[in-house]
Coordinates of C-alpha atoms in Angstrom, one line a residue:
Chain A
M13 CA 75.5 111.0 126.2
V14 CA 78.0 108.4 125.1
K15 CA 80.8 109.4 123.0
K16 CA 83.0 107.5 120.6
P17 CA 85.0 108.3 117.8
T18 CA 83.7 106.9 114.2
R19 CA 86.9 105.8 113.4
D20 CA 86.5 103.0 116.2
G21 CA 83.3 102.1 114.2
Y22 CA 84.9 102.0 111.1
G23 CA 87.6 99.6 112.6
E24 CA 85.0 97.3 114.0
G25 CA 83.0 97.4 110.9
L26 CA 86.3 96.3 109.2
V27 CA 86.9 93.5 111.5
E28 CA 83.3 92.2 111.0
A29 CA 83.1 92.8 107.0
G30 CA 86.4 90.4 107.2
R31 CA 84.9 88.0 109.7
R32 CA 81.7 87.5 107.3
N33 CA 83.6 87.6 103.9
P34 CA 87.5 85.8 103.9
K35 CA 87.9 87.8 100.4
V36 CA 88.0 91.0 102.3
V37 CA 91.7 92.5 102.6
A38 CA 92.9 95.3 104.1
I39 CA 95.9 97.9 103.5
G40 CA 97.9 99.5 105.8
A41 CA 99.3 103.1 105.3
D42 CA 101.9 103.7 108.2
I43 CA 99.0 105.0 110.1
T44 CA 97.0 101.9 110.6
A45 CA 96.3 102.2 114.3
S46 CA 95.5 105.7 113.7
V47 CA 93.0 104.8 111.4
R48 CA 91.7 101.3 113.2
V49 CA 93.0 99.0 110.9
N50 CA 95.2 97.6 113.5
W51 CA 91.9 95.9 114.5
F52 CA 91.9 93.8 111.5
Q53 CA 95.4 93.4 111.2
E54 CA 95.4 91.5 114.5
K55 CA 92.5 89.6 113.7
Y56 CA 93.4 88.9 109.9
P57 CA 97.1 88.9 109.4
E58 CA 97.4 87.1 106.7
R59 CA 95.1 89.5 104.9
F60 CA 96.7 92.6 105.8
I61 CA 99.1 94.8 103.6
S62 CA 101.4 96.8 104.4
L63 CA 102.4 99.5 101.8
G64 CA 104.0 102.3 103.9
I65 CA 103.6 105.8 103.2
A66 CA 102.3 105.5 99.2
E67 CA 99.2 106.2 98.8
Q68 CA 98.9 106.4 94.9
N69 CA 100.4 102.6 95.1
Q70 CA 97.8 101.9 97.8
V71 CA 94.8 103.0 95.3
G72 CA 96.5 100.9 92.5
V73 CA 97.5 97.7 94.5
A74 CA 93.7 97.9 96.0
A75 CA 92.9 97.9 92.0
G76 CA 94.7 94.9 91.5
L77 CA 93.5 93.1 94.3
S78 CA 89.8 93.6 93.6
L79 CA 90.9 92.3 90.2
S80 CA 92.2 89.0 91.7
G81 CA 88.8 88.6 93.5
H82 CA 89.0 90.7 96.6
V83 CA 87.5 93.0 98.6
P84 CA 90.0 95.5 99.6
F85 CA 89.5 98.6 102.1
A86 CA 92.3 101.1 101.2
T87 CA 92.1 103.4 104.3
N88 CA 94.1 106.6 104.6
Y89 CA 93.8 110.2 106.1
G90 CA 91.0 111.4 103.9
V91 CA 93.1 114.1 102.7
F92 CA 95.6 112.3 101.1
L93 CA 93.7 109.7 100.1
A94 CA 91.2 111.7 97.9
G95 CA 94.0 114.4 97.1
R96 CA 96.3 112.7 96.4
A97 CA 95.7 109.4 95.0
W98 CA 93.2 111.3 93.2
D99 CA 93.9 110.6 89.2
Q100 CA 94.2 106.9 90.9
I101 CA 91.2 106.8 92.4
R102 CA 89.5 108.3 88.8
T103 CA 91.2 106.4 86.2
T104 CA 91.8 103.3 87.5
V105 CA 89.1 102.2 90.5
C106 CA 86.1 104.7 88.8
Y107 CA 86.8 104.5 85.4
G108 CA 87.1 100.7 85.8
N109 CA 84.3 100.7 88.2
L110 CA 86.2 98.3 90.2
N111 CA 85.1 97.0 93.9
V112 CA 87.3 99.5 95.9
K113 CA 86.6 100.5 99.3
F114 CA 88.1 103.9 100.8
G115 CA 88.1 104.7 104.3
G116 CA 89.0 108.6 104.8
A117 CA 90.0 109.0 107.9
H118 CA 90.2 112.6 110.0
G119 CA 87.6 114.2 108.3
G120 CA 86.7 117.4 109.1
I121 CA 88.4 120.2 111.1
S122 CA 87.6 118.7 114.2
V123 CA 90.9 116.5 113.9
G124 CA 92.3 119.6 115.7
P125 CA 96.1 120.4 116.7
D126 CA 97.5 118.9 113.4
G127 CA 96.2 121.6 111.8
A128 CA 95.0 122.7 107.8
T129 CA 97.2 119.9 106.4
H130 CA 95.9 117.0 108.2
Q131 CA 91.8 118.2 107.7
A132 CA 90.2 116.8 105.4
L133 CA 87.5 119.5 104.2
E134 CA 87.4 118.9 100.4
E135 CA 87.0 115.2 99.7
I136 CA 83.3 115.0 99.6
A137 CA 83.4 117.3 96.8
V138 CA 86.3 115.6 94.9
M139 CA 84.9 112.0 95.4
R140 CA 81.0 112.5 94.5
C141 CA 81.9 114.4 91.5
L142 CA 83.1 110.8 90.1
P143 CA 80.8 108.6 88.2
N144 CA 80.2 105.0 89.6
M145 CA 81.7 106.1 93.4
Q146 CA 79.2 106.3 96.1
V147 CA 80.2 108.5 99.2
V148 CA 79.1 108.1 102.7
V149 CA 79.6 110.2 106.1
P150 CA 78.1 108.5 109.0
A151 CA 76.7 110.2 111.9
D152 CA 78.1 108.0 114.9
S153 CA 80.3 105.1 115.5
I154 CA 77.4 102.5 115.5
E155 CA 76.2 104.0 111.9
T156 CA 79.9 103.8 110.8
R157 CA 80.4 100.4 111.4
K158 CA 77.2 99.5 109.8
A159 CA 78.2 101.6 107.0
T160 CA 81.8 99.7 106.6
I161 CA 79.8 96.6 106.8
A162 CA 77.5 97.2 104.0
A163 CA 80.4 98.5 102.1
A164 CA 81.7 95.6 101.6
E165 CA 78.7 94.1 101.2
M166 CA 77.9 96.2 98.0
I167 CA 79.5 95.8 94.6
G168 CA 81.7 98.9 93.3
P169 CA 83.9 102.0 94.9
I170 CA 82.6 103.7 98.0
Y171 CA 84.1 106.3 100.1
I172 CA 83.5 106.4 103.7
R173 CA 84.7 109.3 105.9
F174 CA 85.0 109.1 109.2
G175 CA 86.7 111.1 112.1
R176 CA 89.5 111.3 114.7
E177 CA 87.3 112.8 117.9
K178 CA 84.8 111.4 119.8
V179 CA 81.5 112.5 118.5
P180 CA 77.9 111.7 120.9
I181 CA 76.0 108.2 119.9
I182 CA 72.8 109.4 118.2
T183 CA 71.6 106.1 116.7
Q184 CA 71.1 102.8 117.8
A185 CA 72.3 99.2 117.2
E186 CA 68.5 98.3 115.8
T187 CA 68.4 101.9 113.5
P188 CA 67.9 100.7 110.1
F189 CA 70.9 101.4 108.0
K190 CA 71.0 101.2 104.0
I191 CA 73.3 103.1 101.9
G192 CA 71.3 105.8 99.7
E193 CA 68.4 106.1 102.4
A194 CA 68.2 109.3 104.6
Y195 CA 65.7 109.6 107.2
A196 CA 64.3 111.5 109.8
I197 CA 65.9 111.6 113.2
R198 CA 63.2 114.1 114.3
E199 CA 60.3 115.1 112.9
G200 CA 59.5 118.9 112.4
T201 CA 57.6 121.2 109.8
D202 CA 58.9 124.6 110.0
V203 CA 62.2 123.7 108.3
A204 CA 64.3 120.6 107.0
I205 CA 67.9 120.7 108.7
I206 CA 69.7 118.1 106.4
A207 CA 73.0 117.0 107.7
C208 CA 75.6 114.8 107.8
G209 CA 78.7 113.3 109.9
A210 CA 79.0 115.0 113.4
M211 CA 76.7 117.7 112.1
V212 CA 73.7 115.6 112.3
Y213 CA 74.5 115.7 116.5
E214 CA 74.5 119.5 116.1
S215 CA 71.8 119.6 114.5
L216 CA 69.5 117.9 116.9
V217 CA 70.7 120.3 119.4
A218 CA 70.1 123.0 117.5
A219 CA 66.8 121.6 117.0
E220 CA 65.9 121.1 120.5
Q221 CA 66.7 124.6 121.3
L222 CA 64.5 125.9 118.4
A223 CA 61.7 124.1 119.6
E224 CA 61.6 126.1 123.1
E225 CA 61.6 128.9 121.1
G226 CA 58.3 127.4 118.8
I227 CA 60.2 126.6 115.9
E228 CA 59.6 122.8 114.8
A229 CA 62.9 121.4 112.8
M230 CA 62.9 118.5 111.3
V231 CA 66.8 116.8 111.4
I232 CA 67.4 114.6 108.3
N233 CA 70.4 112.2 108.5
N234 CA 71.7 112.2 105.0
H235 CA 74.3 109.8 105.6
T236 CA 74.7 109.1 101.6
I237 CA 75.9 111.7 99.8
K238 CA 75.8 109.7 96.3
P239 CA 73.9 108.4 96.0
L240 CA 71.5 111.0 97.1
D241 CA 68.0 109.9 98.7
A242 CA 65.9 112.0 96.0
K243 CA 62.5 111.0 96.8
M244 CA 63.1 111.6 100.9
L245 CA 64.7 114.9 100.3
I246 CA 62.2 116.5 97.9
E247 CA 59.6 115.3 100.0
A248 CA 61.0 117.2 103.4
A249 CA 61.5 120.3 101.4
A250 CA 57.9 120.6 100.1
R251 CA 56.6 119.5 103.4
T252 CA 58.8 122.2 105.4
G253 CA 59.6 124.9 102.7
A254 CA 63.1 125.7 104.0
I255 CA 66.1 123.6 104.1
V256 CA 69.5 124.0 106.2
T257 CA 72.2 121.8 105.4
A258 CA 74.9 121.0 107.8
E259 CA 78.3 119.4 107.1
E260 CA 81.8 119.7 108.3
H261 CA 83.4 120.6 104.7
Q262 CA 83.4 123.3 102.2
V263 CA 79.8 124.5 101.4
A264 CA 81.5 124.4 97.7
G265 CA 81.1 120.9 96.7
G266 CA 79.6 119.5 99.6
M267 CA 76.9 117.4 101.0
G268 CA 74.7 120.7 100.8
S269 CA 75.8 121.4 97.5
A270 CA 74.6 118.1 96.5
V271 CA 71.1 118.4 98.5
L272 CA 71.0 122.0 96.5
E273 CA 71.5 120.9 93.5
L274 CA 68.3 118.5 93.4
L275 CA 66.3 121.0 94.9
A276 CA 66.8 123.7 92.8
Q277 CA 65.5 121.6 90.0
H278 CA 63.1 119.6 91.4
C279 CA 61.8 121.5 94.6
P280 CA 63.6 124.8 94.9
V281 CA 62.8 126.6 98.7
P282 CA 64.8 129.1 100.2
A283 CA 67.9 127.4 101.9
K284 CA 71.2 128.0 104.2
M285 CA 74.2 126.2 104.0
V286 CA 76.4 125.6 107.2
G287 CA 80.0 124.4 106.2
V288 CA 82.9 125.7 105.9
K289 CA 83.4 128.6 103.6
D290 CA 86.3 128.7 101.6
R291 CA 89.2 128.4 104.0
F292 CA 91.8 126.8 105.2
G293 CA 91.4 125.1 109.0
E294 CA 93.8 126.0 111.9
S295 CA 95.3 124.2 114.8
G296 CA 93.1 124.2 117.9
D297 CA 91.2 122.1 120.2
P298 CA 88.6 120.5 118.2
D299 CA 85.6 121.5 120.2
E300 CA 87.1 125.6 119.9
L301 CA 87.7 124.9 115.9
M302 CA 84.3 123.7 115.4
A303 CA 82.7 127.2 117.1
A304 CA 85.6 129.1 115.5
F305 CA 84.5 127.6 111.8
D306 CA 80.8 127.9 112.8
L307 CA 80.0 124.3 112.9
K308 CA 78.2 124.3 116.3
H309 CA 74.7 124.1 116.9
T310 CA 74.8 128.2 117.4
A311 CA 75.3 128.4 113.5
I312 CA 72.6 126.4 112.7
I313 CA 70.3 127.8 114.9
N314 CA 71.2 131.4 113.3
A315 CA 70.7 130.2 109.9
V316 CA 67.7 128.5 110.6
K317 CA 66.2 132.2 112.1
T318 CA 67.7 133.7 109.5
L319 CA 66.2 131.8 106.9
L320 CA 62.7 131.8 108.8
K321 CA 63.1 135.7 109.5
R322 CA 62.9 135.2 112.8
Q323 CA 66.1 136.9 114.2
Chain B
M17 CA 104.9 79.1 65.8
N18 CA 108.3 79.1 64.4
A19 CA 110.8 82.2 64.5
E20 CA 110.3 82.9 60.9
Q21 CA 106.2 82.5 61.2
L22 CA 106.8 84.6 64.1
M23 CA 108.3 87.3 62.3
Q24 CA 106.2 87.3 59.6
K25 CA 103.3 88.0 62.2
N26 CA 105.2 90.5 63.4
Q27 CA 105.0 92.4 60.4
A28 CA 101.4 91.4 59.8
L29 CA 100.8 93.1 62.9
R30 CA 102.7 96.2 62.1
I31 CA 100.8 96.7 58.9
S32 CA 97.5 96.5 61.5
I33 CA 98.7 98.7 63.8
L34 CA 99.7 101.6 61.1
K35 CA 96.6 100.7 59.3
M36 CA 94.2 101.1 62.3
L37 CA 95.9 104.4 63.2
A38 CA 95.5 106.2 59.7
T39 CA 92.1 105.0 59.3
A40 CA 91.6 106.7 63.3
K41 CA 93.6 109.8 61.9
S42 CA 95.2 109.8 65.8
G43 CA 97.2 107.5 68.0
H44 CA 100.4 106.7 68.7
P45 CA 102.7 104.6 65.8
G46 CA 106.0 105.1 67.5
G47 CA 105.8 103.5 71.1
S48 CA 103.1 100.6 69.3
L49 CA 105.6 99.7 66.7
S50 CA 108.5 99.4 69.6
A51 CA 106.0 97.4 72.1
I52 CA 104.9 94.9 69.4
D53 CA 107.6 92.0 69.3
I54 CA 107.3 92.0 72.8
I55 CA 103.4 91.8 73.0
S56 CA 103.5 89.0 70.7
V57 CA 105.9 86.7 72.0
L58 CA 104.1 87.5 74.9
Y59 CA 100.7 86.2 73.6
H60 CA 102.2 83.6 71.3
Q61 CA 104.6 82.0 73.6
V62 CA 104.4 82.9 77.1
L63 CA 100.7 84.0 78.3
K64 CA 98.7 81.2 79.6
H65 CA 95.7 82.2 78.0
D66 CA 92.1 81.8 75.9
P67 CA 90.8 84.3 73.8
K68 CA 87.4 82.3 73.6
K69 CA 87.3 82.7 77.8
P70 CA 88.8 86.4 78.8
Q71 CA 87.7 85.8 82.4
W72 CA 89.1 82.3 82.7
P73 CA 90.5 82.9 86.0
E74 CA 93.4 81.1 85.9
R75 CA 94.9 82.8 82.7
D76 CA 98.0 85.2 83.3
R77 CA 97.2 89.1 83.3
F78 CA 99.0 91.2 81.1
I79 CA 98.7 95.0 81.9
L80 CA 99.8 97.6 79.0
S81 CA 100.4 100.5 81.9
K82 CA 101.5 102.5 78.7
G83 CA 98.2 102.8 77.8
H84 CA 98.8 104.8 74.5
V85 CA 100.1 102.2 72.6
C86 CA 97.4 100.0 72.9
P87 CA 97.0 99.4 69.2
A88 CA 99.8 97.1 69.6
H89 CA 97.6 95.3 72.2
Y90 CA 94.4 95.4 70.0
A91 CA 96.3 94.0 67.1
V92 CA 97.3 91.4 68.8
L93 CA 94.1 90.4 70.8
A94 CA 92.2 90.8 67.4
D95 CA 94.5 88.2 65.9
Q96 CA 94.4 86.0 68.7
G97 CA 90.5 85.9 68.3
Y98 CA 89.7 87.9 71.5
F99 CA 87.4 90.0 68.9
D100 CA 86.9 90.4 65.2
P101 CA 89.3 92.1 63.5
V102 CA 86.8 94.1 61.5
A103 CA 86.7 96.0 64.6
L104 CA 90.3 97.5 64.1
D105 CA 88.9 100.0 62.0
T106 CA 86.7 101.7 64.3
L107 CA 89.4 102.6 66.7
R108 CA 88.9 106.2 68.8
Q109 CA 85.6 106.4 66.9
Y110 CA 82.5 106.8 68.8
G111 CA 80.9 103.9 69.7
S112 CA 84.0 101.7 69.1
I113 CA 84.9 98.5 71.5
L114 CA 88.2 100.0 70.9
Q115 CA 88.7 103.4 72.9
G116 CA 91.9 105.8 72.6
H117 CA 93.2 104.5 75.6
P118 CA 92.6 100.6 77.6
S119 CA 89.2 100.2 78.6
M120 CA 88.4 96.9 80.1
H121 CA 84.5 97.3 79.7
H122 CA 84.9 97.8 76.2
T123 CA 87.4 95.9 75.0
P124 CA 87.7 91.7 75.6
G125 CA 91.0 90.9 76.7
V126 CA 92.2 94.3 78.3
E127 CA 92.3 93.3 82.3
V128 CA 92.3 96.9 83.4
S129 CA 91.3 100.8 82.3
G130 CA 94.4 103.0 81.8
G131 CA 96.3 105.3 80.4
S132 CA 97.3 108.0 82.8
L133 CA 100.6 107.1 83.1
G134 CA 102.4 105.6 86.4
Q135 CA 99.5 103.1 87.3
G136 CA 99.7 100.0 85.8
L137 CA 102.7 98.3 88.2
S138 CA 100.7 99.1 91.2
I139 CA 97.8 97.5 89.8
A140 CA 100.3 94.5 88.6
V141 CA 101.6 94.2 92.1
G142 CA 97.9 94.1 93.6
M143 CA 96.9 91.4 91.1
A144 CA 100.1 89.4 92.2
L145 CA 99.5 89.8 96.1
G146 CA 96.1 88.5 95.4
A147 CA 97.3 85.7 93.6
K148 CA 99.7 84.9 96.7
I149 CA 97.1 85.3 99.3
S150 CA 94.7 82.7 97.5
H151 CA 97.3 80.6 96.6
E152 CA 96.2 81.1 93.0
A153 CA 99.5 80.1 89.9
F154 CA 98.7 83.0 87.2
R155 CA 101.4 85.0 86.9
V156 CA 101.0 89.0 86.3
Y157 CA 102.9 90.9 83.3
C158 CA 103.2 94.4 83.3
M159 CA 104.6 96.7 80.6
M160 CA 106.0 100.0 81.2
G161 CA 107.3 102.9 79.0
D162 CA 111.1 104.5 79.8
G163 CA 109.5 107.7 79.9
E164 CA 107.0 106.5 81.9
L165 CA 109.7 105.3 84.4
Q166 CA 109.7 109.1 85.5
E167 CA 106.5 108.6 87.4
G168 CA 106.9 108.5 91.0
Q169 CA 104.5 105.9 91.6
I170 CA 106.2 103.4 89.5
W171 CA 108.6 103.8 92.3
E172 CA 106.6 103.0 95.0
A173 CA 104.8 100.1 93.2
A174 CA 108.6 98.9 92.3
M175 CA 109.3 99.2 96.2
A176 CA 106.6 97.0 97.2
A177 CA 107.0 94.6 94.7
G178 CA 110.3 93.8 95.9
Y179 CA 109.4 93.9 99.2
Y180 CA 106.8 91.2 99.1
K181 CA 109.3 89.1 96.6
L182 CA 106.8 89.0 94.1
D183 CA 108.5 86.3 91.8
G184 CA 104.9 86.2 89.7
L185 CA 105.3 89.3 88.6
C186 CA 107.2 90.3 85.7
G187 CA 107.4 93.8 84.7
I188 CA 108.8 94.8 81.0
V189 CA 110.2 98.1 80.1
D190 CA 109.9 98.8 76.5
F191 CA 112.7 100.7 76.4
N192 CA 112.8 102.8 73.1
R193 CA 114.5 105.9 74.5
M194 CA 112.0 108.6 73.6
Q195 CA 109.3 110.2 74.7
I196 CA 106.8 113.0 73.5
D197 CA 109.4 116.2 73.5
G198 CA 112.5 113.9 72.8
F199 CA 115.4 111.6 73.7
T200 CA 114.5 110.5 77.5
E201 CA 118.2 110.9 78.2
D202 CA 117.2 114.7 77.5
V203 CA 113.6 115.4 78.7
M204 CA 114.7 113.2 82.4
S205 CA 117.1 110.8 82.4
V206 CA 115.9 107.5 84.2
N207 CA 119.5 106.1 84.1
P208 CA 121.3 104.2 85.5
I209 CA 118.3 102.3 84.8
R210 CA 119.3 98.5 86.1
D211 CA 120.9 99.9 89.2
K212 CA 117.5 101.5 90.0
W213 CA 115.6 98.0 89.9
I214 CA 118.3 96.6 91.2
A215 CA 118.1 98.7 94.3
F216 CA 114.3 98.3 94.6
N217 CA 115.0 94.7 94.9
W218 CA 114.1 93.5 91.1
H219 CA 116.2 90.3 89.1
V220 CA 116.8 92.3 85.8
I221 CA 117.3 91.0 82.6
E222 CA 118.5 93.0 80.0
I223 CA 117.9 91.8 76.1
D224 CA 117.1 93.3 72.7
G225 CA 113.7 94.3 72.4
H226 CA 113.1 93.1 69.0
D227 CA 115.3 89.8 69.5
L228 CA 112.0 87.0 69.3
T229 CA 114.5 84.5 70.9
A230 CA 115.7 86.4 73.3
I231 CA 112.2 87.9 74.4
E232 CA 111.0 84.5 74.8
N233 CA 114.1 83.2 76.8
A234 CA 113.9 86.2 78.7
F235 CA 110.1 85.5 79.9
Y236 CA 111.2 81.7 80.7
Q237 CA 114.2 83.1 82.8
A238 CA 111.8 85.4 84.9
S239 CA 109.2 82.9 85.3
A240 CA 112.0 80.3 86.8
Y241 CA 113.1 83.1 88.9
K242 CA 112.5 82.8 92.5
G243 CA 112.3 85.0 95.3
K244 CA 112.4 88.2 93.5
P245 CA 109.9 89.8 91.0
T246 CA 112.1 90.2 87.6
V247 CA 111.9 93.1 85.2
I248 CA 112.9 92.6 81.4
I249 CA 114.7 95.9 80.2
A250 CA 113.9 95.6 76.3
K251 CA 115.9 97.9 74.8
T252 CA 113.8 98.7 71.2
I253 CA 113.8 101.2 68.5
K254 CA 110.7 103.6 68.5
G255 CA 109.0 103.1 65.2
K256 CA 110.6 100.0 64.8
G257 CA 110.1 99.0 61.1
V258 CA 109.4 101.9 59.2
S259 CA 112.4 103.4 58.2
F260 CA 110.7 107.6 58.3
M261 CA 109.7 106.4 62.1
E262 CA 112.4 104.9 63.7
N263 CA 113.9 107.3 66.5
N264 CA 111.8 110.4 65.7
A265 CA 110.1 111.7 68.8
A266 CA 107.4 113.4 66.1
W267 CA 105.8 109.7 65.3
H268 CA 105.2 109.3 69.0
G269 CA 101.6 110.8 68.8
T270 CA 101.1 111.3 65.5
A271 CA 99.0 108.9 62.7
P272 CA 100.3 108.3 59.4
N273 CA 98.0 110.0 56.3
S274 CA 97.2 108.0 53.3
E275 CA 101.0 108.3 51.5
E276 CA 102.9 108.0 54.9
L277 CA 100.7 104.6 55.1
A278 CA 101.1 103.5 52.0
K279 CA 105.0 104.0 52.1
A280 CA 105.4 102.1 55.3
L281 CA 103.0 99.7 54.2
T282 CA 105.5 98.9 51.2
E283 CA 108.7 99.0 53.6
L284 CA 106.8 96.5 55.9
A285 CA 105.7 94.1 53.0
C286 CA 109.5 93.6 51.9

């Protein structure tokens, strides 16, 4: 299994977006190499702006750049970008519906040893509640590259979340990707596991093991949390009659919440949520933390079995 | 427009501000009256703009970071022909093109939405950087309040503007010395104000913000100054022009009632 960090996909996508459109500019915030924006900086130094450690100013400057006809990418650790600069993102960018692209790095608990302060676990919630904002959490580096290019080509604010650690590559270069279109990465009829980010891979592993016990799980790569692919998700719920959501984020307000808000109104079915349960992260080895916070395939298997009352 | 005509125009704009606030029954007269002379000079004598083409790419940009004094901006925009002055009577009403704080998608001539203090200078920095990257000649003006300088983001933006030597950017501080809780000096002093901007690598000009010739000259000096952004610290009087509003923090965010309006209009008509 080939593994690669999704931040690499972001860095590659940003370079490609810059190649396609000379109006694409990138803002550095001292962590340029860590978030892979250094690749864009090396290729297009005249379109790279270093602003230092100042998230609020980073967002405001990005807004100003968009108003002068550029396509700015403001990249930072998600926890600081979405948290510290939330008012700037809300009032300047989203209220104005400005064409600013946000790269939220170090998403999830898998950030590892840096601990709770740097592990973004709430940013999906606080980004998806903003009018005009779109939110994408790609599953692997290939998909992150596509999402980044797509972000540059759509008009309006968008938040792309990606991670620090290597995660398995589960999509191919030719796999179609469109913002707002979820798809079944595995077919099944007993339950639909709706996942985003690194949890798509964990869901696939869970589905394979469940199959050995006679449970056929559909796995949906729900990379776009806003706008949700309502039609696809409602059909999946109707077809399987049972839903498990899986995300590397607080269950409160995250992808699972978004899905269940939709299904509660249009196709209510029994559901379980896999995610972080109202607690902060900790330091540790990424894989160890994923297990400790019930974010591995085993947690998904347990959720499915509990849901289907087969435990 | 000569100095005498502009002075008369500004009195008319003050009347326009107070009438719209009285009709709206809420809003911010104090800062609107301290800022109006500067905004008026900017639109009459300085800005490269075309009210018939608000999106003209070569226009200079004006950002009102202290967004709560938008009635001053609205009065000028209406007078300049950006929209029908009839709209001034709808300020703050549901469905109006004139929102309680600036909204770019509601009001022709408003460059960016705002009103959460401290954000405008960063946007102005981004615009000026954008112009620099694309080799465009438009200038960017950003008006802040002295109380607003308490926001940390202002200094993040000031640092970036100084670092990038954005001489296409001109900041204006409407230094009326007051904020909601009282004198800025008592609430949280922003002094020494001149030294702060100098330390952030800005060119500083200090003027009387109600002296129309001084305002105009300051803007010309700012345009001519190369290698640094310029900030004009304009010493103003909160509530300027209406005796009972001047230097009274109570008029920061209270609209005049009909009696108070009548009294104010009598003073301004003189």
